[in-house]
Short mmCIF file of N, CA and C in Angstrom, two decimals:
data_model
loop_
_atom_site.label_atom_id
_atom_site.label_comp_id
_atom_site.label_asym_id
_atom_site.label_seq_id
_atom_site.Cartn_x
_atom_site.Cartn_y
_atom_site.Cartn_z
N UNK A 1 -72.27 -28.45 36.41
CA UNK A 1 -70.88 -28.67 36.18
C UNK A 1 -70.32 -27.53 35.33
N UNK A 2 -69.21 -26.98 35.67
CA UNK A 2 -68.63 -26.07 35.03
C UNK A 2 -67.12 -26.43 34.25
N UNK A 3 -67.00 -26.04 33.08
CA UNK A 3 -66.49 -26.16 31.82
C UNK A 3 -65.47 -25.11 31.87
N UNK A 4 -64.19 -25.88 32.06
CA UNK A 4 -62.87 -25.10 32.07
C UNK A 4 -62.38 -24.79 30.86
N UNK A 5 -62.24 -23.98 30.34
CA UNK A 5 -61.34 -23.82 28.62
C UNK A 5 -59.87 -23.71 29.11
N UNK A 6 -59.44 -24.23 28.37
CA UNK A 6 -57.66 -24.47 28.21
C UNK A 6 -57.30 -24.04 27.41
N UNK A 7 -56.21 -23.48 27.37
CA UNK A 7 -55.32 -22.36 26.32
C UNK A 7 -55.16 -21.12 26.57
N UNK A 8 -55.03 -20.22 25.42
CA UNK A 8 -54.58 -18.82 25.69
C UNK A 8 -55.01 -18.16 24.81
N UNK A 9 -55.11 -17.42 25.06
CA UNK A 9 -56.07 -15.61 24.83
C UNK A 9 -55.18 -15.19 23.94
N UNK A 10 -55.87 -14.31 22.64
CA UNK A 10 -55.43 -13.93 21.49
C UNK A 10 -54.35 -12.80 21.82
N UNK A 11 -54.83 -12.29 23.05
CA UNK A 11 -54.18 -11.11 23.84
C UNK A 11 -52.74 -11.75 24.07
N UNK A 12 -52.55 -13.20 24.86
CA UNK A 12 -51.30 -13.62 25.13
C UNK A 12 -50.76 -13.70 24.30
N UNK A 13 -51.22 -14.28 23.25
CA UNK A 13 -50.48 -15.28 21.82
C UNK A 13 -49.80 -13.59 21.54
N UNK A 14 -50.14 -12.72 21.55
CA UNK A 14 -50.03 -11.45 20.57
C UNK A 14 -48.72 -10.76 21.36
N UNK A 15 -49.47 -10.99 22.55
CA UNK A 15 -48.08 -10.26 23.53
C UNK A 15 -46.26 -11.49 23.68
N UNK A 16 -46.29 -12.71 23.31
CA UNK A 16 -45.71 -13.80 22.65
C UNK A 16 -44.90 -13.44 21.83
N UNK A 17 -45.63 -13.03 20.55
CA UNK A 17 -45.46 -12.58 19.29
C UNK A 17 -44.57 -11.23 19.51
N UNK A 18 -45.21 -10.28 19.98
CA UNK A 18 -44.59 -9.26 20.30
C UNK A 18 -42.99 -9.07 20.74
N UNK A 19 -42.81 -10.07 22.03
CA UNK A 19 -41.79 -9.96 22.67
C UNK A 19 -40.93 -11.00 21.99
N UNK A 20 -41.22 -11.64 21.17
CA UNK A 20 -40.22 -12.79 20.31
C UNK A 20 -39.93 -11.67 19.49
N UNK A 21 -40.49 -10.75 18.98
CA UNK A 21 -39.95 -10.06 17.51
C UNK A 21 -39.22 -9.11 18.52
N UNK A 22 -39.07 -8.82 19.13
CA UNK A 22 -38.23 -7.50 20.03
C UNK A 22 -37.20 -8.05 20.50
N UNK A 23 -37.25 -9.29 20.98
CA UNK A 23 -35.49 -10.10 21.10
C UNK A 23 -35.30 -10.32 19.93
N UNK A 24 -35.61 -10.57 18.71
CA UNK A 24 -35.17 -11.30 17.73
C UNK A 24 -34.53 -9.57 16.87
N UNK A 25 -35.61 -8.70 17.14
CA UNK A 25 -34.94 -7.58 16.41
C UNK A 25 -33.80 -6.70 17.22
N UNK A 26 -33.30 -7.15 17.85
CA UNK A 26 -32.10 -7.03 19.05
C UNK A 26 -31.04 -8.24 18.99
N UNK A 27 -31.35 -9.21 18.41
CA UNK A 27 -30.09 -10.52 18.74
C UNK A 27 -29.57 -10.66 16.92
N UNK A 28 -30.65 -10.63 15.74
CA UNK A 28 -30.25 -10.53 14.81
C UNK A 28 -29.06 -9.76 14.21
N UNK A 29 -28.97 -8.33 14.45
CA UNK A 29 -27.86 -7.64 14.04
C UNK A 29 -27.01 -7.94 15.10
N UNK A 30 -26.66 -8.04 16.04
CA UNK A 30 -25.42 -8.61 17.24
C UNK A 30 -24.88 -9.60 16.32
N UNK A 31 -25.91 -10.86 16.35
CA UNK A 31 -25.35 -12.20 15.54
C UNK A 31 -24.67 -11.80 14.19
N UNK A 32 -25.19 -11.07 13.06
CA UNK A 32 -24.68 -10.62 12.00
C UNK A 32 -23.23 -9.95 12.07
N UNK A 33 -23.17 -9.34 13.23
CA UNK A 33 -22.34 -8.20 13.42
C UNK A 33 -20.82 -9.20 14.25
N UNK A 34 -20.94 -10.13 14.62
CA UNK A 34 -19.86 -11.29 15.24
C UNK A 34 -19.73 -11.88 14.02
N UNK A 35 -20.70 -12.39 13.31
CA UNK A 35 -20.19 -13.09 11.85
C UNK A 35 -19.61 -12.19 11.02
N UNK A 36 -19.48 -10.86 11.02
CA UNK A 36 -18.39 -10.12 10.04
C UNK A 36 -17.36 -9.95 10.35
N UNK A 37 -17.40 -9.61 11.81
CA UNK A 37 -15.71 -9.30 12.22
C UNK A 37 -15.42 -10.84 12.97
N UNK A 38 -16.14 -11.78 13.06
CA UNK A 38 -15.23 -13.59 13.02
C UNK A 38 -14.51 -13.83 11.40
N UNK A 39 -14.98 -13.68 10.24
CA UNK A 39 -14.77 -13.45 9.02
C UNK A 39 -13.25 -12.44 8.68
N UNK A 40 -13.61 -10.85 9.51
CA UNK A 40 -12.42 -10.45 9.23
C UNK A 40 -11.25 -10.41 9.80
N UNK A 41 -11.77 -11.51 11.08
CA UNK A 41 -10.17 -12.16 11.99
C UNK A 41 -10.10 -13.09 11.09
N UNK A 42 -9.96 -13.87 10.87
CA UNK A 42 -9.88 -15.17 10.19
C UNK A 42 -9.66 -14.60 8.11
N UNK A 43 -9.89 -13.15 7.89
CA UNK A 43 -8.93 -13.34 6.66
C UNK A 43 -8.05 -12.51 7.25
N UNK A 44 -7.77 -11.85 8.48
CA UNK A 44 -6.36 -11.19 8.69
C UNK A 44 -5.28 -12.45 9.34
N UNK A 45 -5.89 -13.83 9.85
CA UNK A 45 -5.08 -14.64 10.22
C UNK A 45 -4.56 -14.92 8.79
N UNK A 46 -5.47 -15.52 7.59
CA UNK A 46 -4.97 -15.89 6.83
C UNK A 46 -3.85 -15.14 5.93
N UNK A 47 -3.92 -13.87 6.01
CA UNK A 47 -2.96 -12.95 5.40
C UNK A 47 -1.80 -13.32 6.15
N UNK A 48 -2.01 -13.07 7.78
CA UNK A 48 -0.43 -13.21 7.99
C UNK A 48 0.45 -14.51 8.02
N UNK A 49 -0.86 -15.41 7.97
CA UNK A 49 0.14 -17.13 7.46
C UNK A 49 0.70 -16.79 6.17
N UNK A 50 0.16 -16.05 5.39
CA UNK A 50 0.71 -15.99 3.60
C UNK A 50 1.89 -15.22 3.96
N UNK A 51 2.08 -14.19 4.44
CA UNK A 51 2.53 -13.14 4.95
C UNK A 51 4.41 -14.12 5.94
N UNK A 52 3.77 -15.24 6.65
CA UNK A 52 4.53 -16.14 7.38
C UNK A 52 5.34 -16.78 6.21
N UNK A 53 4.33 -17.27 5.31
CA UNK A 53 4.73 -18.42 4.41
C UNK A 53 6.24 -17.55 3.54
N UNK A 54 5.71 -16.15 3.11
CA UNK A 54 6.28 -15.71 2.37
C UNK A 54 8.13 -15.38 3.16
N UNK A 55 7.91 -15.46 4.44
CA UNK A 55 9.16 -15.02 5.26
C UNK A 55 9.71 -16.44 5.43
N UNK A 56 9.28 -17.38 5.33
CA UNK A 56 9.78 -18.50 5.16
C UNK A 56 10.60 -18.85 3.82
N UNK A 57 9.77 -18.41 2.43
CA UNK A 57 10.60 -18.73 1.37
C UNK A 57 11.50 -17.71 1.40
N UNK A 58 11.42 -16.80 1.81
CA UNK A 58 12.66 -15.66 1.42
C UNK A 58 14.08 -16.36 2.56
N UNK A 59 13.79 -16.93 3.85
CA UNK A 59 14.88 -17.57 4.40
C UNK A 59 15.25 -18.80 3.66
N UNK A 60 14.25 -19.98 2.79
CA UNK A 60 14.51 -20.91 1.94
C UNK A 60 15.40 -20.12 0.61
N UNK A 61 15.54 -18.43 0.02
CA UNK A 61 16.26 -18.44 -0.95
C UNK A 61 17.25 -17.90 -0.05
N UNK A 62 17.76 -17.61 1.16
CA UNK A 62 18.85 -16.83 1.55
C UNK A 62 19.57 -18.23 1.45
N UNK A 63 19.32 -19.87 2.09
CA UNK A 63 20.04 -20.84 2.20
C UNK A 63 19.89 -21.42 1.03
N UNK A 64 19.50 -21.24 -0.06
CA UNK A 64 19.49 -21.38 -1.57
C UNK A 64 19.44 -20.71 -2.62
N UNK A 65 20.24 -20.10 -2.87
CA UNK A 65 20.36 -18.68 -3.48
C UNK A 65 19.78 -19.01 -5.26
N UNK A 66 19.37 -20.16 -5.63
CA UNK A 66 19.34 -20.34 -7.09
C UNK A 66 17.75 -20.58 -7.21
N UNK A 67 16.96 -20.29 -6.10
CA UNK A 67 15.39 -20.69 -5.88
C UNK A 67 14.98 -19.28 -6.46
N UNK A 68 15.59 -17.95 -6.14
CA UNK A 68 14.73 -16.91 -6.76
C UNK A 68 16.16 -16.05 -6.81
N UNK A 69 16.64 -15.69 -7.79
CA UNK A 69 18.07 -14.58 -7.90
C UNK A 69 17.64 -13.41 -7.46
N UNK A 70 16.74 -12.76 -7.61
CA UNK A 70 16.67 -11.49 -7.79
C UNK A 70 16.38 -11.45 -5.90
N UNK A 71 15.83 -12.08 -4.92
CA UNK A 71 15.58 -11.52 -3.71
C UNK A 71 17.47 -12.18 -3.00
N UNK A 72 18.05 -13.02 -3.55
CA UNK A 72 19.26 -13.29 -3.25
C UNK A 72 20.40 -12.47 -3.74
N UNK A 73 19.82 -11.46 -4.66
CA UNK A 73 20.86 -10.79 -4.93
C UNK A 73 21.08 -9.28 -4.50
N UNK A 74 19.32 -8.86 -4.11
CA UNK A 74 19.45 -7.93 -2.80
C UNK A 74 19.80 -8.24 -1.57
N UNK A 75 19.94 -9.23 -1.31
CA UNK A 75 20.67 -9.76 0.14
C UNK A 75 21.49 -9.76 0.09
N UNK A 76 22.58 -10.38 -1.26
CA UNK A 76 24.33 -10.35 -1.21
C UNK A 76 24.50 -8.74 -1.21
N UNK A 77 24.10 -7.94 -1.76
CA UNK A 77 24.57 -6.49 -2.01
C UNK A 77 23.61 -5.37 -1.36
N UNK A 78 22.85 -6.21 -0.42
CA UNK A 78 22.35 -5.14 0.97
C UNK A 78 21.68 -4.00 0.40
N UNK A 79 21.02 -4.20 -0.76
CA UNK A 79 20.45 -2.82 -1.83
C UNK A 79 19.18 -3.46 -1.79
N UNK A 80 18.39 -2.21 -0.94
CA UNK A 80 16.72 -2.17 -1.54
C UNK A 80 16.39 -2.37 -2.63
N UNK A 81 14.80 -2.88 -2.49
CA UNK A 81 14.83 -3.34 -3.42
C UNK A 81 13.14 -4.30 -3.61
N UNK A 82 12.10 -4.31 -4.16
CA UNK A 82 11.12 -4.90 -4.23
C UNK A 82 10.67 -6.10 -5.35
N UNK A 83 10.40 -7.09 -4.76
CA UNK A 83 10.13 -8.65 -5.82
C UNK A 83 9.17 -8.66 -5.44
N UNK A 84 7.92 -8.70 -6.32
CA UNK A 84 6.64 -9.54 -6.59
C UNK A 84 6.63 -10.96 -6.93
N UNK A 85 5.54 -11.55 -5.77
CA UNK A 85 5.96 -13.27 -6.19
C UNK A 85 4.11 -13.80 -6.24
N UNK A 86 3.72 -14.29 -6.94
CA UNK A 86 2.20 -15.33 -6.54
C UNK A 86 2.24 -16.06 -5.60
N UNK A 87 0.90 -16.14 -5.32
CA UNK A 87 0.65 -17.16 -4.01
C UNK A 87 0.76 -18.58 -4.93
N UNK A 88 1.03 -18.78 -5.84
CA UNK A 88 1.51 -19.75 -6.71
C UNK A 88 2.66 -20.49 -6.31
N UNK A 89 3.38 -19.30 -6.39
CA UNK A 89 5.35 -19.74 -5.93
C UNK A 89 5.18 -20.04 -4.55
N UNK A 90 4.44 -20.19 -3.49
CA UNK A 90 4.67 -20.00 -2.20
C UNK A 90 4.32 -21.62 -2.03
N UNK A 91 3.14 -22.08 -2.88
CA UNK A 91 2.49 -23.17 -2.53
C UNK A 91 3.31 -24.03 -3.13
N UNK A 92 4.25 -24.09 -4.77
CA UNK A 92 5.14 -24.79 -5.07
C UNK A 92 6.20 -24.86 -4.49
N UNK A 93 6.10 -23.73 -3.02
CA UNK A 93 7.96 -24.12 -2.72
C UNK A 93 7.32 -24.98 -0.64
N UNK A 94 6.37 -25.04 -0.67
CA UNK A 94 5.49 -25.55 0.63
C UNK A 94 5.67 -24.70 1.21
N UNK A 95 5.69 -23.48 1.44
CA UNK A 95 6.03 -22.34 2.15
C UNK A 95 4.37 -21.78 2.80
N UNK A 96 3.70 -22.04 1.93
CA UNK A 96 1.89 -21.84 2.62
C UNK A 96 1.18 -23.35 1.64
N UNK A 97 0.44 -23.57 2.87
CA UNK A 97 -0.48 -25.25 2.58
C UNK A 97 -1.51 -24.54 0.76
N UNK A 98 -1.48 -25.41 -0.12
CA UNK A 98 -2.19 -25.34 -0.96
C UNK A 98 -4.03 -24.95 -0.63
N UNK A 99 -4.58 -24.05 -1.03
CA UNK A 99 -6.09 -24.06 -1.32
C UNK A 99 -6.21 -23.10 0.19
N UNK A 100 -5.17 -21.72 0.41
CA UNK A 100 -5.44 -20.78 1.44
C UNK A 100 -6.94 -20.54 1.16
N UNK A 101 -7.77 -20.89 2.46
CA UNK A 101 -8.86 -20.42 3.08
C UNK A 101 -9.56 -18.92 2.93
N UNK A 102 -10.34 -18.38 2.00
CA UNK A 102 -10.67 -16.85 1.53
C UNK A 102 -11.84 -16.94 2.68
N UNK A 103 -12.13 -16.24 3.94
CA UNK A 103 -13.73 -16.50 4.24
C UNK A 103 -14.54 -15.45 3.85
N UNK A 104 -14.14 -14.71 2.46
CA UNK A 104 -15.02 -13.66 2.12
C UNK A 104 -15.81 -14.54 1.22
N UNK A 105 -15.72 -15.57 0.70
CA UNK A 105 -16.38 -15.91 -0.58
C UNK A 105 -17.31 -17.21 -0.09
N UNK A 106 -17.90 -17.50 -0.64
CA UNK A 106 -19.27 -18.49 -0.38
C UNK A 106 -18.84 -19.68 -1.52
N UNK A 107 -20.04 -20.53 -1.29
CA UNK A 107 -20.08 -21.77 -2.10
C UNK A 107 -18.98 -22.71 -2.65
N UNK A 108 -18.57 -22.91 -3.64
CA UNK A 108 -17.33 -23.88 -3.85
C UNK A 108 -16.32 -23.06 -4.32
N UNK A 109 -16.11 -21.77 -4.62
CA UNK A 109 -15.09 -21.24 -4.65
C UNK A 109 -14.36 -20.38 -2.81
N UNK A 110 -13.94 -21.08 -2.28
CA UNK A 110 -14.16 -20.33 -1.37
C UNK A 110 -12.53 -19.93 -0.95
N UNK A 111 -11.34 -20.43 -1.92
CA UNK A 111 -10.09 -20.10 -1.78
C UNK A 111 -9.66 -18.70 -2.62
N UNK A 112 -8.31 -18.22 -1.46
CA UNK A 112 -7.55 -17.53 -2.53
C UNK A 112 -7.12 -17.06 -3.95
N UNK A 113 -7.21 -17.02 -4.93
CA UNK A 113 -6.67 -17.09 -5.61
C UNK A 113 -4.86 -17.14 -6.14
N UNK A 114 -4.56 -18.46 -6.62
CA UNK A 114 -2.99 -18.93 -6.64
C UNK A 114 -2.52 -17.28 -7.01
N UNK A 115 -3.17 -17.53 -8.39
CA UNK A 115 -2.40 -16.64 -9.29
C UNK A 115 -2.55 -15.17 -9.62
N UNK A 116 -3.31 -14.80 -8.65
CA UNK A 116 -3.39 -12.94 -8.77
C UNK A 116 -3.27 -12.56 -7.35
N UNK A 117 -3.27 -14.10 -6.34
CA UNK A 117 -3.03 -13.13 -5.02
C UNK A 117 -1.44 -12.81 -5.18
N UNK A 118 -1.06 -12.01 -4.90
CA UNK A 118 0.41 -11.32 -5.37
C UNK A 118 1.07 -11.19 -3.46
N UNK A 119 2.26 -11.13 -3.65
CA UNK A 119 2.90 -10.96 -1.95
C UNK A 119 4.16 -9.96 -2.66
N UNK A 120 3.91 -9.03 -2.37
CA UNK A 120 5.41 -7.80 -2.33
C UNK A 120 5.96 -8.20 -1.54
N UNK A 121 7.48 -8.22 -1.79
CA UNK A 121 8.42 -8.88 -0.78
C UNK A 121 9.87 -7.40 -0.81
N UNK A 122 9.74 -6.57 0.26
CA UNK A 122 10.27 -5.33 0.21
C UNK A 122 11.34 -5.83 1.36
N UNK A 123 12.76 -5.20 0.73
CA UNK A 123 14.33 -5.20 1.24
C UNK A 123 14.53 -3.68 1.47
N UNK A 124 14.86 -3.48 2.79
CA UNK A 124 15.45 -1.90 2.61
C UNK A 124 17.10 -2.18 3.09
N UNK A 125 17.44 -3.49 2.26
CA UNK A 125 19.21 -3.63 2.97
C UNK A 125 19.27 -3.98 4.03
N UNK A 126 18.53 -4.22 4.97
CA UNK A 126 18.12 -4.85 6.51
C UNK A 126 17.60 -6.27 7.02
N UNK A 127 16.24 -5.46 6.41
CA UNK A 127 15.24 -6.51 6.68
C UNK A 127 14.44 -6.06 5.92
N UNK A 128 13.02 -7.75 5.67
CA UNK A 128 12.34 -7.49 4.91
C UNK A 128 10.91 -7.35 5.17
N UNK A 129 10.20 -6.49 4.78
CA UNK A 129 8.54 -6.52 4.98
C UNK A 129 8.16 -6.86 4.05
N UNK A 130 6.44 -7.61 4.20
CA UNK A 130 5.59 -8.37 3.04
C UNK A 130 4.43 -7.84 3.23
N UNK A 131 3.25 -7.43 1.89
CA UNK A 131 2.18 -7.06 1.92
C UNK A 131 1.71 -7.64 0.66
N UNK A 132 0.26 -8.31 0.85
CA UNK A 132 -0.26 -9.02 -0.14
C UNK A 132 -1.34 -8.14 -0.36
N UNK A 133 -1.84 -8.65 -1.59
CA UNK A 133 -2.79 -8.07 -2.22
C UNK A 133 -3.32 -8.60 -3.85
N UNK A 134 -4.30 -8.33 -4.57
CA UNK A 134 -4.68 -8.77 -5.57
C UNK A 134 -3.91 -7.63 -6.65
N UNK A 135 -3.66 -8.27 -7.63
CA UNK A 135 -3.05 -8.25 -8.50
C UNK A 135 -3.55 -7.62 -9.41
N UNK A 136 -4.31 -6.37 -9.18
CA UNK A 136 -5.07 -5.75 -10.43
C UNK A 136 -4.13 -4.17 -10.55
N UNK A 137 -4.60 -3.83 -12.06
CA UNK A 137 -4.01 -2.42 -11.84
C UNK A 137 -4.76 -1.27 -12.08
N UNK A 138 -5.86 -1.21 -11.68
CA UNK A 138 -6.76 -0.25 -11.57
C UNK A 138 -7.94 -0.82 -9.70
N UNK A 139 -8.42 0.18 -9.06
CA UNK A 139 -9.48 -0.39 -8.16
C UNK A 139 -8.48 -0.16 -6.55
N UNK A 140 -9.19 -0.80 -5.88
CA UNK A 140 -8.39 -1.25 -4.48
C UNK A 140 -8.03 -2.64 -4.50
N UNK A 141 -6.80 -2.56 -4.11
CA UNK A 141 -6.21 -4.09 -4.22
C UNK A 141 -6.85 -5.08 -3.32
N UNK A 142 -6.83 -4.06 -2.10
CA UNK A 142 -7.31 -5.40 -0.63
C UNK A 142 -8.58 -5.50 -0.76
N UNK A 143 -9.49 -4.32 -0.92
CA UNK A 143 -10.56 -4.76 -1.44
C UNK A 143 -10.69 -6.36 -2.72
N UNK A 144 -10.60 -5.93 -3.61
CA UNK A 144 -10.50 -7.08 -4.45
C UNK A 144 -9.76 -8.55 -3.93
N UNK A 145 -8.77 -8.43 -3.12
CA UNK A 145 -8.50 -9.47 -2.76
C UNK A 145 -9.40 -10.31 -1.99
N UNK A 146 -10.10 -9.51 -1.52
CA UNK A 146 -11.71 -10.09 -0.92
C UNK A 146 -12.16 -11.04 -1.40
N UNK A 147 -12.09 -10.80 -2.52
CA UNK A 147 -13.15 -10.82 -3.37
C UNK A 147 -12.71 -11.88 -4.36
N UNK A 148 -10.97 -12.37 -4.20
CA UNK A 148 -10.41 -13.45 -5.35
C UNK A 148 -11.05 -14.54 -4.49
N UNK A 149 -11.66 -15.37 -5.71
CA UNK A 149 -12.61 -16.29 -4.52
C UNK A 149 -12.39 -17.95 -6.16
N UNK A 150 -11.58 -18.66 -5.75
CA UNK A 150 -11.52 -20.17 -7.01
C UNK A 150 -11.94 -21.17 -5.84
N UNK A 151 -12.01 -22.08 -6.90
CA UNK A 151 -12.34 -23.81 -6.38
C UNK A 151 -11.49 -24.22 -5.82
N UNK A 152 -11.23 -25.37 -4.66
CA UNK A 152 -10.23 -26.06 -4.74
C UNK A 152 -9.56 -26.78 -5.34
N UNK A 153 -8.45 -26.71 -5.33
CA UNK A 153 -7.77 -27.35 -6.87
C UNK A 153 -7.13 -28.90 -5.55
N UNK A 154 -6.64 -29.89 -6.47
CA UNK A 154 -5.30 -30.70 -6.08
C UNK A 154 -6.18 -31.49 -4.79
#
């Protein structure tokens, strides 16, 4: 009677081994490389909702001129003109949902920061453009804004 062995040869297991680490060292950086730029769609969406929010309160002070004077008073007199506002003022006037979404930051801080994300709100007598950024005065702003990373509050 003859005696069949079952299984596989150190040779297979190895050649296994082999070709798992050669897809895996080929699918790893792809996968890494979709999780950075899914990350940096998703903080350029979030900029331009802040960015939205902020064109919203500036039409909330054109039909309420006593909410912020100074962007209502380059509108009555059509004179350029630049206001700095916090992502603070935006969330007290409902203009952007409280606890904006940062996806640069990890663990339980993973929002905006209210009070240093900053929104320039620029009049050239026309119309207005908005550019946010962190609130420092030395460094790169957008960089750092990366990088403003609090808890959820409220």
């Amino acid at each position: 009677m003859k005696i069949k062995n079952k299984g596989f040869t150190l040779v297979e297991l190895l050649a296994v081994i082999v070709i798992l680490g050669l897809i895996a060292l080929i699918a790893v950086p792809i996968v890494l490389n979709n999780i950075k730029k899914t990350k940096e769609d998703l903080y350029d969406t979030q900029i331009e909702l802040i960015k939205a929010g902020a064109l919203s309160y500036v039409t909330g002070v054109i039909a309420d001129p006593s909410v912020n004077t100074a962007i209502s008073s380059m509108v009555k007199s059509h004179e350029a003109g630049i206001v700095n506002i916090k992502l603070a003022v935006l969330e007290q006037a409902g203009a952007v949902e409280v606890n904006v979404l940062n996806p640069f930051c990890d663990g339980d801080n993973k929002y905006f920061s209210p009070d240093f994300t900053t929104i320039e709100i620029r009049y050239d007598g026309k119309e207005f453009d908005f550019d946010v950024y962190y609130d420092v005065s030395s460094g790169d702003k957008y960089e750092e804004l990366k990088n403003s990373c609090v808890a959820k509050r409220g």
